[in-house]
Coordinates of C-alpha atoms in Angstrom, one line a residue:
M1 CA 120.2 127.9 133.9
S2 CA 116.6 126.7 133.8
Q3 CA 115.2 124.4 131.2
A4 CA 113.3 127.2 129.6
D5 CA 116.4 129.5 129.4
R6 CA 118.9 127.1 127.9
P7 CA 119.5 127.1 124.2
I8 CA 117.7 124.5 122.0
S9 CA 120.3 121.8 121.2
I10 CA 120.5 120.5 117.7
V11 CA 122.2 117.7 115.8
L12 CA 122.7 118.4 112.1
V13 CA 122.9 115.5 109.7
D14 CA 123.7 115.9 106.0
D15 CA 126.4 114.4 103.8
H16 CA 127.4 117.7 102.3
A17 CA 129.9 119.5 104.7
L18 CA 129.3 122.9 103.0
F19 CA 125.6 122.6 103.5
R20 CA 126.1 121.8 107.2
E21 CA 128.4 124.7 107.6
G22 CA 125.8 127.1 106.1
V23 CA 123.0 125.8 108.3
R24 CA 125.1 125.9 111.4
E25 CA 126.0 129.6 110.8
I26 CA 122.3 130.4 110.3
L27 CA 121.3 128.5 113.5
E28 CA 124.0 129.8 115.7
A29 CA 123.4 133.4 114.7
Q30 CA 120.2 132.9 116.9
G31 CA 120.9 133.3 120.6
D32 CA 118.6 130.4 121.5
L33 CA 119.9 127.7 119.2
V34 CA 123.1 125.7 119.4
V35 CA 124.4 122.9 117.2
V36 CA 125.9 120.2 119.5
G37 CA 126.9 117.8 116.8
E38 CA 127.2 117.1 113.0
A39 CA 127.2 113.9 111.0
G40 CA 127.4 112.8 107.4
T41 CA 126.1 109.3 107.7
S42 CA 123.3 107.4 109.4
A43 CA 125.6 105.5 111.8
T44 CA 127.4 108.6 113.0
A45 CA 124.1 110.4 113.4
L46 CA 122.8 107.6 115.7
E47 CA 126.0 107.7 117.8
L48 CA 125.5 111.4 118.2
I49 CA 121.9 111.1 119.1
S50 CA 122.8 108.5 121.8
Q51 CA 125.5 110.7 123.2
K52 CA 124.0 114.1 123.0
R53 CA 120.2 113.5 123.3
P54 CA 119.5 116.8 121.4
D55 CA 116.2 118.6 121.5
V56 CA 116.0 118.6 117.7
L57 CA 117.5 116.5 115.0
L58 CA 117.8 118.0 111.5
L59 CA 118.1 115.1 109.1
D60 CA 118.7 115.1 105.4
V61 CA 116.5 112.5 103.7
E62 CA 119.3 111.1 101.6
I63 CA 122.3 110.2 103.8
P64 CA 124.7 107.2 103.4
G65 CA 124.3 104.2 105.6
G66 CA 120.5 103.7 105.9
S67 CA 117.1 104.9 104.8
A68 CA 115.7 108.1 106.4
A69 CA 112.8 106.1 107.8
H70 CA 115.2 103.6 109.5
T71 CA 117.3 106.4 110.9
V72 CA 114.2 108.2 112.2
T73 CA 113.0 105.0 113.9
Q74 CA 116.3 104.3 115.5
A75 CA 116.8 107.9 116.6
R76 CA 113.4 107.9 118.3
A77 CA 114.3 104.7 120.1
L78 CA 117.6 106.2 121.3
S79 CA 116.2 109.5 122.4
P80 CA 112.3 109.7 122.4
S81 CA 112.3 113.3 123.5
T82 CA 114.2 114.4 120.4
Q83 CA 112.0 116.1 117.8
I84 CA 113.0 115.3 114.2
I85 CA 112.8 117.6 111.3
I86 CA 113.6 116.3 107.8
L87 CA 115.4 118.6 105.3
S88 CA 115.1 117.4 101.7
M89 CA 115.0 118.4 98.0
Y90 CA 112.3 115.7 97.5
D91 CA 108.7 115.7 98.9
G92 CA 106.9 112.8 97.3
P93 CA 103.7 111.8 99.1
H94 CA 104.7 108.2 99.7
L95 CA 108.0 109.3 101.4
L96 CA 106.0 111.9 103.4
R97 CA 103.6 109.3 104.7
Q98 CA 106.4 106.9 105.6
L99 CA 108.4 109.4 107.6
L100 CA 105.3 110.9 109.3
Q101 CA 104.4 107.4 110.4
A102 CA 108.0 106.9 111.6
G103 CA 107.5 109.9 113.9
I104 CA 109.0 113.0 112.4
R105 CA 107.5 116.4 113.5
G106 CA 108.6 118.4 110.5
Y107 CA 109.4 118.1 106.8
L108 CA 111.0 121.1 105.1
L109 CA 112.2 121.5 101.5
K110 CA 115.7 122.8 101.3
T111 CA 114.4 125.8 99.4
V112 CA 112.9 127.2 102.6
H113 CA 114.0 130.6 103.9
R114 CA 116.2 130.7 107.0
Y115 CA 113.4 132.2 109.1
E116 CA 111.2 129.2 108.2
L117 CA 113.8 126.8 109.4
V118 CA 114.4 128.7 112.6
S119 CA 110.7 129.0 113.3
A120 CA 110.2 125.2 112.6
I121 CA 112.8 124.3 115.1
R122 CA 111.3 126.5 117.8
S123 CA 107.8 125.2 117.0
V124 CA 108.5 121.5 117.3
H125 CA 110.6 122.1 120.5
F126 CA 108.0 124.2 122.3
E127 CA 104.9 122.5 120.8
P128 CA 105.9 118.8 120.5
D129 CA 102.4 117.8 119.2
R130 CA 102.7 120.3 116.3
L131 CA 103.5 119.1 112.8
I132 CA 105.4 121.4 110.4
L133 CA 105.2 120.7 106.7
V134 CA 106.8 123.0 104.1
V135 CA 106.3 121.0 100.9
S136 CA 104.9 121.4 97.4
P137 CA 101.1 121.9 97.0
E138 CA 101.1 118.8 94.7
S139 CA 102.4 116.5 97.5
L140 CA 99.8 117.9 100.0
A141 CA 97.1 117.4 97.4
Q142 CA 98.1 113.8 96.8
M143 CA 98.0 113.1 100.6
E144 CA 94.4 114.4 100.9
G145 CA 91.2 112.6 100.1
A146 CA 90.6 109.7 102.5
P147 CA 88.4 106.7 101.7
S148 CA 85.6 105.9 104.2
D149 CA 87.5 103.0 105.7
V150 CA 90.8 104.7 106.1
L151 CA 90.8 104.8 109.9
T152 CA 90.9 101.8 112.2
S153 CA 88.2 101.5 114.9
K154 CA 90.6 102.5 117.6
E155 CA 91.7 105.6 115.6
R156 CA 88.0 106.6 115.1
E157 CA 87.5 106.1 118.9
V158 CA 90.5 108.4 119.6
L159 CA 89.3 111.0 117.1
E160 CA 85.8 111.0 118.6
L161 CA 87.3 111.9 122.0
V162 CA 89.5 114.5 120.4
A163 CA 86.3 116.0 119.0
Q164 CA 85.0 116.3 122.6
A165 CA 88.0 118.5 123.4
L166 CA 89.7 115.9 125.6
S167 CA 93.4 116.1 126.1
N168 CA 95.8 113.2 125.3
R169 CA 96.0 112.3 129.0
Q170 CA 92.2 112.3 129.3
I171 CA 91.8 110.1 126.2
A172 CA 94.4 107.7 127.5
S173 CA 92.6 107.4 130.8
R174 CA 89.2 106.9 129.0
L175 CA 90.6 104.2 126.8
N176 CA 92.8 102.6 129.5
T177 CA 96.0 103.1 127.5
T178 CA 99.1 105.3 127.5
E179 CA 99.6 108.9 126.3
A180 CA 102.3 107.6 124.0
T181 CA 99.8 105.2 122.3
V182 CA 97.3 108.0 121.9
K183 CA 100.0 110.2 120.3
R184 CA 100.8 107.4 117.9
H185 CA 97.2 107.0 116.9
L186 CA 97.0 110.8 116.3
R187 CA 100.1 110.8 114.2
N188 CA 98.6 108.0 112.0
I189 CA 95.3 109.8 111.8
F190 CA 97.1 113.0 110.7
V191 CA 98.9 111.1 108.0
K192 CA 95.9 109.2 106.7
L193 CA 93.6 112.3 106.6
G194 CA 96.3 114.8 105.5
A195 CA 95.5 116.9 108.5
A196 CA 97.7 119.6 110.0
S197 CA 96.1 119.8 113.5
R198 CA 93.7 118.1 115.8
I199 CA 90.8 120.4 114.8
D200 CA 91.7 119.9 111.1
A201 CA 91.6 116.1 111.6
V202 CA 88.2 116.3 113.3
N203 CA 86.8 118.5 110.6
R204 CA 88.1 116.2 107.8
A205 CA 86.8 113.1 109.5
I206 CA 83.3 114.7 110.0
D207 CA 83.3 115.8 106.3
A208 CA 84.2 112.2 105.3
S209 CA 81.5 110.8 107.6
L210 CA 84.2 108.9 109.6
I211 CA 83.0 110.2 112.9
T212 CA 79.7 111.7 114.1
P213 CA 79.7 115.5 115.0
T214 CA 79.4 116.1 118.8
R215 CA 76.3 117.8 120.0

């Protein structure tokens, strides 16, 4: 079976067994998704991540044994290719910023419909640079509105090259750095500007006079 044909592997982490059972049933009703492990604590989750190296980690924001940000950081260190989606009943802007900076690719409220969850999993797997947020309008509003000095000089430099339609690899070559560093800068930029995409980040930065429009 080729990489493209195999099911998307998922580790599901939530301290409520009944919730995990329901989510597993939803996911495994899809032919292209498979739950390869479940956990109810941060420690067990990290053991599973190390063993299974899943494509996607679905992580409850409130699990015993460690903060969500710590769990995300450790999971990314153990399996950098695993894309992490947070499931939560809470979506405060401070927590959103913290987890986005830690490297999550999605944040979904537990009130989402099943098709939104399935779509988010497929999206972060097939488009790793994509960010999926299904949160309250209030939280998104509080994350918007950047002051003029919100970006570092390096982040501005990266964003100016993004505005020239350069790829991450091209930007890394131009700045004599790695693609991973460029991606980290972009994640920070997205969080600081409340942007949902590269184009959105460029437009917001131009509107805030953070970078100069390309001619």
